[in-house]
mmCIF file of C-alpha atoms and ligand atoms in Angstrom:
data_model
loop_
_atom_site.group_PDB
_atom_site.id
_atom_site.type_symbol
_atom_site.label_atom_id
_atom_site.label_comp_id
_atom_site.label_asym_id
_atom_site.label_seq_id
_atom_site.Cartn_x
_atom_site.Cartn_y
_atom_site.Cartn_z
ATOM 1 C CA MET A 1 14.582 2.935 -5.795
ATOM 2 C CA ASP A 2 12.448 4.098 -8.212
ATOM 3 C CA PRO A 3 8.842 4.658 -7.543
ATOM 4 C CA TRP A 4 7.186 3.996 -10.879
ATOM 5 C CA SER A 5 9.750 0.857 -12.024
ATOM 6 C CA SER A 6 8.310 -2.629 -12.186
ATOM 7 C CA GLN A 7 10.480 -4.733 -10.810
ATOM 8 C CA GLY A 8 10.490 -5.852 -7.430
ATOM 9 C CA ILE A 9 13.447 -5.791 -4.385
ATOM 10 C CA ASP A 10 14.232 -9.074 -3.489
ATOM 11 C CA GLU A 11 14.647 -9.666 -0.089
ATOM 12 C CA GLU A 12 17.767 -9.332 1.270
ATOM 13 C CA GLU A 13 17.721 -6.347 -0.358
ATOM 14 C CA TYR A 14 15.829 -5.567 2.130
ATOM 15 C CA ASP A 15 18.310 -4.519 5.047
ATOM 16 C CA ARG A 16 20.721 -2.599 2.103
ATOM 17 C CA LEU A 17 17.965 -0.082 1.708
ATOM 18 C CA ILE A 18 17.431 0.356 5.687
ATOM 19 C CA GLU A 19 20.713 1.048 5.990
ATOM 20 C CA GLU A 20 21.143 3.379 2.697
ATOM 21 C CA PHE A 21 18.674 5.620 3.294
ATOM 22 C CA GLY A 22 18.359 5.853 7.465
ATOM 23 C CA ILE A 23 14.790 4.207 7.435
ATOM 24 C CA SER A 24 14.117 2.720 10.912
ATOM 25 C CA ARG A 25 13.613 -0.569 11.889
ATOM 26 C CA LEU A 26 10.326 -1.604 14.149
ATOM 27 C CA ASP A 27 11.803 -2.955 16.389
ATOM 28 C CA GLU A 28 10.212 -5.362 18.775
ATOM 29 C CA ILE A 29 9.308 -2.364 21.367
ATOM 30 C CA THR A 30 7.720 -0.667 19.035
ATOM 31 C CA ARG A 31 5.749 -3.264 17.791
ATOM 32 C CA GLN A 32 4.454 -4.441 20.844
ATOM 33 C CA LYS A 33 2.365 -0.711 21.180
ATOM 34 C CA ILE A 34 0.982 -1.397 17.819
ATOM 35 C CA LEU A 35 -0.124 -5.466 18.104
ATOM 36 C CA ASN A 36 -3.508 -4.440 16.841
ATOM 37 C CA ASN A 37 -2.601 -3.764 13.119
ATOM 38 C CA ARG A 38 -2.166 -6.808 12.016
ATOM 39 C CA PHE A 39 0.502 -6.319 9.196
ATOM 40 C CA ILE A 40 2.768 -4.512 12.328
ATOM 41 C CA ARG A 41 2.281 -8.184 13.891
ATOM 42 C CA ARG A 42 2.715 -9.989 10.908
ATOM 43 C CA LYS A 43 6.305 -8.195 10.395
ATOM 44 C CA ILE A 44 5.073 -6.991 6.840
ATOM 45 C CA ILE A 45 4.994 -3.518 7.784
ATOM 46 C CA PHE A 46 9.292 -3.722 8.480
ATOM 47 C CA GLY A 47 10.294 -0.134 8.872
ATOM 48 C CA HIS A 48 9.189 3.236 9.911
ATOM 49 C CA ARG A 49 9.614 6.732 10.111
ATOM 50 C CA SER A 50 8.813 9.094 12.658
ATOM 51 C CA ILE A 51 6.763 6.516 13.871
ATOM 52 C CA GLU A 52 7.043 7.620 17.871
ATOM 53 C CA ASP A 53 5.430 11.041 16.829
ATOM 54 C CA ILE A 54 2.002 9.108 16.669
ATOM 55 C CA PHE A 55 2.335 7.394 19.918
ATOM 56 C CA LYS A 56 2.791 10.302 21.677
ATOM 57 C CA ALA A 57 0.154 12.062 20.018
ATOM 58 C CA MET A 58 -2.669 8.756 20.347
ATOM 59 C CA GLU A 59 -1.012 8.926 24.150
ATOM 60 C CA GLN A 60 -2.278 12.503 24.911
ATOM 61 C CA ASN A 61 -5.329 11.818 22.657
ATOM 62 C CA LYS A 62 -4.270 14.568 19.952
ATOM 63 C CA PRO A 63 -4.713 14.086 16.856
ATOM 64 C CA TRP A 64 -2.587 12.291 14.061
ATOM 65 C CA ALA A 65 -3.289 11.675 10.315
ATOM 66 C CA VAL A 66 -3.081 9.120 8.068
ATOM 67 C CA ILE A 67 -2.408 9.858 4.602
ATOM 68 C CA SER A 68 -1.966 8.219 1.229
ATOM 69 C CA GLY A 69 -3.518 7.345 -1.659
ATOM 70 C CA ILE A 70 -4.084 5.422 -5.272
ATOM 71 C CA LYS A 71 -3.202 5.846 -9.097
ATOM 72 C CA PRO A 72 -6.733 5.353 -10.825
ATOM 73 C CA SER A 73 -5.031 3.686 -13.564
ATOM 74 C CA GLY A 74 -7.008 0.590 -13.542
ATOM 75 C CA PRO A 75 -8.896 -1.864 -10.587
ATOM 76 C CA PHE A 76 -7.544 -2.784 -7.506
ATOM 77 C CA HIS A 77 -4.815 -5.815 -6.898
ATOM 78 C CA LEU A 78 -3.423 -7.583 -3.909
ATOM 79 C CA GLY A 79 -0.468 -4.705 -3.875
ATOM 80 C CA THR A 80 -3.139 -1.613 -4.099
ATOM 81 C CA LEU A 81 -4.900 -4.135 -1.511
ATOM 82 C CA THR A 82 -2.291 -3.340 1.333
ATOM 83 C CA THR A 83 -2.476 0.607 1.564
ATOM 84 C CA ALA A 84 -5.785 0.693 1.744
ATOM 85 C CA LEU A 85 -5.937 -1.833 4.140
ATOM 86 C CA GLU A 86 -3.504 0.180 5.882
ATOM 87 C CA ILE A 87 -4.892 3.385 5.728
ATOM 88 C CA VAL A 88 -8.351 1.924 7.525
ATOM 89 C CA GLU A 89 -6.313 0.204 9.946
ATOM 90 C CA PHE A 90 -4.816 3.491 11.234
ATOM 91 C CA GLN A 91 -8.256 5.273 10.976
ATOM 92 C CA LYS A 92 -9.429 2.473 13.360
ATOM 93 C CA MET A 93 -6.565 3.262 15.069
ATOM 94 C CA GLY A 94 -7.371 6.966 15.694
ATOM 95 C CA ALA A 95 -6.425 8.829 12.801
ATOM 96 C CA LYS A 96 -8.206 10.799 10.171
ATOM 97 C CA ALA A 97 -7.617 9.542 7.235
ATOM 98 C CA TYR A 98 -6.461 11.451 4.228
ATOM 99 C CA TYR A 99 -6.959 9.718 0.677
ATOM 100 C CA CYS A 100 -5.895 11.069 -2.479
ATOM 101 C CA ILE A 101 -6.843 9.772 -5.604
ATOM 102 C CA ALA A 102 -3.680 11.007 -8.314
ATOM 103 C CA ASP A 103 -5.039 11.579 -11.563
ATOM 104 C CA ILE A 104 -2.228 14.060 -12.311
ATOM 105 C CA GLU A 105 0.183 10.996 -11.757
ATOM 106 C CA SER A 106 -1.994 8.876 -13.773
ATOM 107 C CA TRP A 107 -1.902 11.280 -16.234
ATOM 108 C CA GLU A 108 2.077 11.540 -16.274
ATOM 109 C CA ASP A 109 3.073 8.230 -16.286
ATOM 110 C CA ASN A 110 0.214 6.861 -17.772
ATOM 111 C CA GLY A 111 -0.708 8.886 -20.089
ATOM 112 C CA LEU A 112 -4.471 8.175 -18.664
ATOM 113 C CA THR A 113 -6.653 11.867 -19.478
ATOM 114 C CA TYR A 114 -8.180 13.133 -16.413
ATOM 115 C CA GLU A 115 -11.317 11.754 -17.884
ATOM 116 C CA GLU A 116 -10.051 8.673 -18.429
ATOM 117 C CA ALA A 117 -9.337 8.449 -15.013
ATOM 118 C CA GLU A 118 -12.122 9.329 -13.610
ATOM 119 C CA GLU A 119 -14.078 5.698 -13.827
ATOM 120 C CA TYR A 120 -11.212 4.481 -12.120
ATOM 121 C CA ALA A 121 -11.331 6.926 -9.627
ATOM 122 C CA VAL A 122 -14.972 5.900 -8.745
ATOM 123 C CA ASP A 123 -14.204 2.157 -8.728
ATOM 124 C CA ASN A 124 -10.801 2.560 -6.872
ATOM 125 C CA LEU A 125 -12.688 4.420 -3.845
ATOM 126 C CA ALA A 126 -15.625 2.315 -3.914
ATOM 127 C CA ASP A 127 -12.990 -0.372 -3.299
ATOM 128 C CA ILE A 128 -11.758 1.066 -0.119
ATOM 129 C CA LEU A 129 -15.265 2.453 1.059
ATOM 130 C CA ALA A 130 -16.116 -1.376 0.563
ATOM 131 C CA LEU A 131 -12.982 -2.179 2.739
ATOM 132 C CA GLY A 132 -14.307 -0.108 5.625
ATOM 133 C CA LEU A 133 -13.208 3.281 5.036
ATOM 134 C CA ASP A 134 -15.098 5.274 7.512
ATOM 135 C CA TYR A 135 -15.821 8.517 4.634
ATOM 136 C CA SER A 136 -17.368 10.721 7.180
ATOM 137 C CA PRO A 137 -16.041 14.193 7.026
ATOM 138 C CA GLU A 138 -14.757 14.410 10.720
ATOM 139 C CA LYS A 139 -13.159 11.097 10.169
ATOM 140 C CA ALA A 140 -11.873 11.553 6.460
ATOM 141 C CA TYR A 141 -10.787 13.813 3.513
ATOM 142 C CA ILE A 142 -10.744 12.618 -0.179
ATOM 143 C CA TRP A 143 -9.782 14.685 -3.317
ATOM 144 C CA ARG A 144 -8.558 14.237 -6.656
ATOM 145 C CA GLN A 145 -4.935 15.963 -7.567
ATOM 146 C CA SER A 146 -6.687 17.795 -10.591
ATOM 147 C CA GLN A 147 -9.223 19.055 -8.777
ATOM 148 C CA GLU A 148 -7.292 20.014 -5.127
ATOM 149 C CA PRO A 149 -5.822 23.471 -5.608
ATOM 150 C CA ILE A 150 -4.022 23.237 -2.442
ATOM 151 C CA VAL A 151 -1.541 20.837 -3.852
ATOM 152 C CA LYS A 152 -1.234 22.170 -6.946
ATOM 153 C CA ASP A 153 -0.303 25.165 -4.978
ATOM 154 C CA VAL A 154 2.291 23.606 -2.797
ATOM 155 C CA CYS A 155 3.767 22.379 -5.944
ATOM 156 C CA PHE A 156 4.284 26.174 -6.654
ATOM 157 C CA LYS A 157 5.137 26.871 -3.283
ATOM 158 C CA VAL A 158 7.939 24.233 -2.816
ATOM 159 C CA GLY A 159 8.923 23.996 -6.246
ATOM 160 C CA ARG A 160 11.976 26.887 -5.800
ATOM 161 C CA LEU A 161 13.806 24.908 -3.223
ATOM 162 C CA VAL A 162 14.338 22.401 -5.699
ATOM 163 C CA THR A 163 16.961 21.791 -8.570
ATOM 164 C CA GLN A 164 17.419 19.742 -10.966
ATOM 165 C CA ASN A 165 19.999 18.292 -8.983
ATOM 166 C CA MET A 166 18.223 16.791 -6.592
ATOM 167 C CA LEU A 167 15.194 15.308 -8.500
ATOM 168 C CA ASN A 168 18.158 13.563 -10.140
ATOM 169 C CA ALA A 169 20.060 12.470 -6.804
ATOM 170 C CA ILE A 170 16.601 11.249 -5.527
ATOM 171 C CA TYR A 171 15.329 10.001 -9.174
ATOM 172 C CA GLY A 172 17.444 9.495 -12.060
ATOM 173 C CA GLU A 173 16.535 11.108 -14.753
ATOM 174 C CA LYS A 174 12.693 11.493 -15.815
ATOM 175 C CA PRO A 175 10.193 13.186 -17.735
ATOM 176 C CA PHE A 176 10.023 16.696 -16.155
ATOM 177 C CA GLY A 177 5.584 15.503 -16.328
ATOM 178 C CA LEU A 178 7.237 13.044 -13.654
ATOM 179 C CA TYR A 179 9.035 15.307 -11.333
ATOM 180 C CA LEU A 180 5.732 17.683 -11.434
ATOM 181 C CA ALA A 181 3.817 15.181 -9.671
ATOM 182 C CA SER A 182 6.017 14.340 -7.169
ATOM 183 C CA LEU A 183 5.862 17.832 -6.115
ATOM 184 C CA ILE A 184 2.660 17.586 -6.243
ATOM 185 C CA GLN A 185 2.395 14.674 -3.823
ATOM 186 C CA VAL A 186 4.764 16.712 -1.492
ATOM 187 C CA GLY A 187 1.111 17.938 -1.536
ATOM 188 C CA ASP A 188 -0.827 15.635 -0.814
ATOM 189 C CA ILE A 189 1.551 14.874 2.277
ATOM 190 C CA THR A 190 1.280 18.073 3.476
ATOM 191 C CA LEU A 191 -2.322 18.882 3.162
ATOM 192 C CA PRO A 192 -3.810 17.690 5.975
ATOM 193 C CA GLN A 193 -1.301 20.140 7.873
ATOM 194 C CA ILE A 194 -2.813 22.700 6.151
ATOM 195 C CA MET A 195 -6.245 21.880 6.354
ATOM 196 C CA ASP A 196 -5.992 21.295 9.758
ATOM 197 C CA GLY A 197 -3.095 22.586 11.387
ATOM 198 C CA PRO A 198 0.380 20.598 12.579
ATOM 199 C CA GLN A 199 0.174 17.022 13.794
ATOM 200 C CA PRO A 200 1.645 14.137 13.267
ATOM 201 C CA THR A 201 1.222 12.006 9.683
ATOM 202 C CA ILE A 202 2.093 9.017 9.110
ATOM 203 C CA VAL A 203 2.202 7.482 5.157
ATOM 204 C CA PRO A 204 2.136 4.236 4.642
ATOM 205 C CA VAL A 205 3.787 3.235 2.100
ATOM 206 C CA GLY A 206 5.468 0.522 -0.050
ATOM 207 C CA ILE A 207 9.551 0.248 0.382
ATOM 208 C CA ASP A 208 9.971 1.808 -3.556
ATOM 209 C CA GLN A 209 8.116 4.717 -2.778
ATOM 210 C CA ASP A 210 10.257 5.943 -0.100
ATOM 211 C CA PRO A 211 11.921 8.723 -2.182
ATOM 212 C CA HIS A 212 8.577 10.330 -2.037
ATOM 213 C CA ILE A 213 8.718 10.563 1.140
ATOM 214 C CA ARG A 214 12.261 11.747 1.400
ATOM 215 C CA LEU A 215 11.472 14.586 -0.921
ATOM 216 C CA THR A 216 8.390 15.925 1.167
ATOM 217 C CA ARG A 217 10.914 15.426 4.351
ATOM 218 C CA ASP A 218 13.086 17.646 2.754
ATOM 219 C CA LEU A 219 11.010 20.444 1.601
ATOM 220 C CA THR A 220 8.183 19.950 4.422
ATOM 221 C CA ARG A 221 11.897 20.541 7.042
ATOM 222 C CA ARG A 222 12.831 23.924 5.186
ATOM 223 C CA TYR A 223 9.314 25.259 3.760
ATOM 224 C CA TYR A 224 7.163 24.152 6.168
ATOM 225 C CA LYS A 225 9.338 24.809 9.549
ATOM 226 C CA LYS A 226 6.260 24.656 12.046
ATOM 227 C CA PHE A 227 5.014 20.936 10.938
ATOM 228 C CA PHE A 228 5.874 17.536 11.727
ATOM 229 C CA LEU A 229 7.807 15.921 9.606
ATOM 230 C CA PRO A 230 5.702 13.397 7.856
ATOM 231 C CA GLY A 231 6.528 9.915 8.883
ATOM 232 C CA ALA A 232 6.504 6.500 7.017
ATOM 233 C CA THR A 233 5.358 2.658 7.458
ATOM 234 C CA TYR A 234 7.502 1.143 4.945
ATOM 235 C CA HIS A 235 5.868 -2.546 4.302
ATOM 236 C CA LYS A 236 7.506 -5.718 1.718
ATOM 237 C CA LEU A 237 6.027 -5.532 -1.812
ATOM 238 C CA LEU A 238 4.289 -8.778 -3.034
ATOM 239 C CA PRO A 239 6.164 -10.805 -5.156
ATOM 240 C CA GLY A 240 4.271 -12.083 -8.564
ATOM 241 C CA LEU A 241 1.929 -15.191 -7.637
ATOM 242 C CA ASP A 242 3.844 -17.061 -10.580
ATOM 243 C CA GLY A 243 6.591 -16.572 -8.737
ATOM 244 C CA THR A 244 8.478 -13.462 -10.673
ATOM 245 C CA ASP A 245 9.620 -10.473 -8.539
ATOM 246 C CA LYS A 246 6.975 -8.651 -8.864
ATOM 247 C CA MET A 247 3.139 -8.447 -9.799
ATOM 248 C CA SER A 248 2.941 -6.123 -12.881
ATOM 249 C CA LYS A 249 0.509 -5.840 -15.062
ATOM 250 C CA ARG A 250 3.077 -6.853 -18.281
ATOM 251 C CA ASN A 251 2.667 -9.733 -16.618
ATOM 252 C CA PRO A 252 -1.295 -11.080 -16.756
ATOM 253 C CA ASN A 253 -0.303 -13.790 -14.852
ATOM 254 C CA SER A 254 1.563 -12.830 -11.473
ATOM 255 C CA TYR A 255 -1.588 -10.616 -9.984
ATOM 256 C CA PHE A 256 -5.159 -10.439 -10.254
ATOM 257 C CA THR A 257 -7.666 -7.628 -10.354
ATOM 258 C CA PHE A 258 -10.746 -7.356 -7.862
ATOM 259 C CA ASN A 259 -12.918 -6.953 -11.137
ATOM 260 C CA GLU A 260 -11.557 -10.260 -13.266
ATOM 261 C CA PRO A 261 -14.220 -13.317 -13.624
ATOM 262 C CA LEU A 262 -13.242 -15.751 -10.528
ATOM 263 C CA ASN A 263 -12.458 -18.274 -12.823
ATOM 264 C CA SER A 264 -9.814 -16.233 -14.210
ATOM 265 C CA ILE A 265 -8.976 -15.418 -10.727
ATOM 266 C CA GLU A 266 -8.921 -19.155 -9.899
ATOM 267 C CA LYS A 267 -6.507 -20.122 -12.255
ATOM 268 C CA LYS A 268 -4.453 -17.495 -11.039
ATOM 269 C CA VAL A 269 -4.184 -18.959 -7.480
ATOM 270 C CA ARG A 270 -3.927 -22.226 -8.759
ATOM 271 C CA GLY A 271 -0.913 -21.505 -10.602
ATOM 272 C CA SER A 272 0.825 -19.970 -8.029
ATOM 273 C CA PHE A 273 4.532 -20.590 -7.298
ATOM 274 C CA THR A 274 4.759 -22.404 -4.254
ATOM 275 C CA GLY A 275 7.633 -23.408 -2.005
ATOM 276 C CA GLY A 276 6.535 -27.138 -2.397
ATOM 277 C CA ARG A 277 8.565 -30.139 -3.434
ATOM 278 C CA LYS A 278 8.987 -32.355 -6.758
ATOM 279 C CA ASN A 279 6.249 -35.111 -5.265
ATOM 280 C CA ARG A 280 4.445 -36.125 -2.527
ATOM 281 C CA GLU A 281 6.878 -38.258 -0.787
ATOM 282 C CA GLU A 282 9.983 -36.150 -0.762
ATOM 283 C CA GLN A 283 6.997 -33.137 0.739
ATOM 284 C CA GLU A 284 6.413 -35.879 3.307
ATOM 285 C CA GLN A 285 9.527 -36.247 4.036
ATOM 286 C CA LEU A 286 11.561 -33.055 3.823
ATOM 287 C CA GLY A 287 8.300 -30.148 4.312
ATOM 288 C CA GLY A 288 7.393 -27.476 2.258
ATOM 289 C CA ILE A 289 8.971 -24.183 2.319
ATOM 290 C CA PRO A 290 6.635 -21.797 3.137
ATOM 291 C CA GLN A 291 8.674 -18.374 3.698
ATOM 292 C CA ILE A 292 9.069 -18.839 -0.051
ATOM 293 C CA CYS A 293 5.524 -19.421 -1.282
ATOM 294 C CA MET A 294 2.943 -17.167 -2.967
ATOM 295 C CA ILE A 295 0.197 -19.138 -1.810
ATOM 296 C CA TYR A 296 1.064 -18.428 2.038
ATOM 297 C CA LYS A 297 2.308 -14.595 1.342
ATOM 298 C CA ILE A 298 -1.244 -13.905 0.098
ATOM 299 C CA LEU A 299 -2.808 -15.634 2.975
ATOM 300 C CA MET A 300 -0.353 -14.170 5.536
ATOM 301 C CA TYR A 301 -1.503 -10.764 3.739
ATOM 302 C CA HIS A 302 -4.986 -10.639 2.688
ATOM 303 C CA PHE A 303 -7.184 -14.251 3.171
ATOM 304 C CA GLU A 304 -6.325 -15.788 6.540
ATOM 305 C CA PRO A 305 -7.536 -13.159 9.543
ATOM 306 C CA ASP A 306 -6.517 -15.290 12.597
ATOM 307 C CA ASP A 307 -3.552 -15.442 13.340
ATOM 308 C CA GLU A 308 -3.257 -19.013 15.363
ATOM 309 C CA LYS A 309 -4.550 -20.781 11.902
ATOM 310 C CA LEU A 310 -2.069 -18.598 9.464
ATOM 311 C CA ALA A 311 0.794 -20.279 12.624
ATOM 312 C CA GLU A 312 -0.876 -23.939 12.440
ATOM 313 C CA GLU A 313 -1.045 -23.886 8.547
ATOM 314 C CA PHE A 314 3.378 -22.672 8.121
ATOM 315 C CA GLU A 315 3.690 -25.709 10.716
ATOM 316 C CA ALA A 316 2.076 -27.968 9.111
ATOM 317 C CA CYS A 317 3.810 -26.849 5.771
ATOM 318 C CA VAL A 318 7.200 -26.988 7.198
ATOM 319 C CA LYS A 319 6.389 -30.972 9.020
ATOM 320 C CA GLY A 320 4.975 -32.160 5.600
ATOM 321 C CA GLU A 321 1.681 -32.586 6.919
ATOM 322 C CA LEU A 322 0.523 -29.820 4.357
ATOM 323 C CA LEU A 323 0.191 -30.862 0.072
ATOM 324 C CA CYS A 324 0.075 -27.936 -2.080
ATOM 325 C CA GLY A 325 -2.731 -29.260 -4.096
ATOM 326 C CA HIS A 326 -5.087 -29.620 -1.008
ATOM 327 C CA HIS A 327 -3.156 -25.665 0.267
ATOM 328 C CA LYS A 328 -4.348 -24.434 -3.478
ATOM 329 C CA LYS A 329 -7.483 -25.011 -2.714
ATOM 330 C CA SER A 330 -8.099 -24.226 0.350
ATOM 331 C CA CYS A 331 -6.705 -20.845 -0.444
ATOM 332 C CA VAL A 332 -8.706 -20.675 -3.787
ATOM 333 C CA GLU A 333 -11.610 -20.738 -1.353
ATOM 334 C CA ARG A 334 -10.513 -18.369 1.136
ATOM 335 C CA VAL A 335 -10.206 -16.082 -1.641
ATOM 336 C CA LEU A 336 -13.278 -16.217 -3.791
ATOM 337 C CA LYS A 337 -15.242 -15.638 -0.385
ATOM 338 C CA PHE A 338 -13.196 -12.762 -0.470
ATOM 339 C CA ILE A 339 -13.694 -11.410 -4.151
ATOM 340 C CA LYS A 340 -17.924 -12.254 -3.639
ATOM 341 C CA GLU A 341 -18.348 -10.649 -0.416
ATOM 342 C CA HIS A 342 -16.166 -7.430 -1.527
ATOM 343 C CA ARG A 343 -18.054 -7.338 -4.416
ATOM 344 C CA LYS A 344 -21.350 -7.802 -2.854
ATOM 345 C CA LYS A 345 -20.037 -4.380 -0.072
ATOM 346 C CA LYS A 346 -18.558 -2.615 -3.185
ATOM 347 C CA GLU A 347 -21.867 -2.872 -5.469
ATOM 348 C CA LYS A 348 -23.560 -0.298 -2.943
ATOM 349 C CA LEU A 349 -20.575 1.783 -2.968
ATOM 350 C CA ILE A 350 -20.365 2.626 -5.941
ATOM 351 C CA ASP A 351 -23.191 5.746 -5.469
ATOM 352 C CA LYS A 352 -21.561 6.540 -2.840
ATOM 353 C CA ALA A 353 -18.161 7.026 -4.376
ATOM 354 C CA ARG A 354 -19.419 8.696 -7.191
ATOM 355 C CA GLU A 355 -20.639 11.555 -4.791
ATOM 356 C CA LEU A 356 -17.312 11.887 -3.374
ATOM 357 C CA LEU A 357 -15.508 12.262 -6.108
ATOM 358 C CA ASP A 358 -18.350 14.988 -6.909
ATOM 359 C CA LEU A 359 -18.966 13.305 -10.493
ATOM 360 C CA ASP A 360 -22.112 12.321 -11.787
HETATM 361 S S1 SF4 B 1 1.821 -26.745 1.362
HETATM 362 FE FE1 SF4 B 1 0.882 -24.713 0.886
HETATM 363 S S2 SF4 B 1 2.236 -23.113 1.879
HETATM 364 FE FE2 SF4 B 1 3.325 -24.732 1.899
HETATM 365 S S3 SF4 B 1 4.822 -24.853 0.417
HETATM 366 FE FE3 SF4 B 1 2.237 -26.187 -0.125
HETATM 367 S S4 SF4 B 1 1.598 -23.916 -0.975
HETATM 368 FE FE4 SF4 B 1 2.758 -23.821 -0.031
#
């Protein structure tokens, strides 16, 4: 797996990755404990490491943390939305949220200077605030990697335990800067325990980010012996809207950003790949295939909050009672409603985001 690649992951690959990298499956008993989390209920989060530590902390009313972040190299899109909402959901479940603006990574991976990344950072932070992140200091800590001495310090401290062979085995051969950025991420993930003492920590990520989790767990085990091993939840990655394997900047039809004109968003959603049949007759006779349909997937991930309604639409599709044209239209309405409401909330939070990042 390559955390910097734009390649997607086939549905069949997930089982193999779970086995190969020793990820624990999110079994039914575990799921039942946290059904108030919509990503878990809908099986978008399918695997984890050390989630039992979080349950223990919740049962014993002890502190626990959720930590994740964003690389400020562009506006929010549906992929970044998944992680952001997971952070907000875990914060609502009782975690303190740690949110990192990974501007060292956007330099190493995308060549954006820290200054160039600032506007994206403000924009991205305003997005997650609009999604409901509680930014009060007792509930959240937000930082930019370039301005946070703790994470740089960790990079040097754990660096003496890291060899070129280790990094090659985890990431393959990469520019040295990306290796450094991955050690900075070790700092990001251990920061909650460095700042606020040993406590269970969960990192919600897409499966492609597992190399960072494995590296961090290995180095935490060896360097921070009193710390909890950082845990993780893994979600399935959304394929591209047009049916390609991943939403990617290289393919503008595969995704839309939150800042795009509404008519462009509408056009892309309408142009999505569906699981529909050749014509109306066939659709009514055979039913559609929602499992492979991007309209169904984006509703399930983000735009249909009501489980029952989603299940009804699934059934109606399979039975041939729902036609793609009609479903696309109603999906577009829900997407645009969300985007319009989100923009209104976000507009009011831009100044707050600037203030939280210490940018004038
Ligand atoms: S009816 Fe809806 S869910 Fe079914 S294939 Fe068509 S667009 Fe997808």
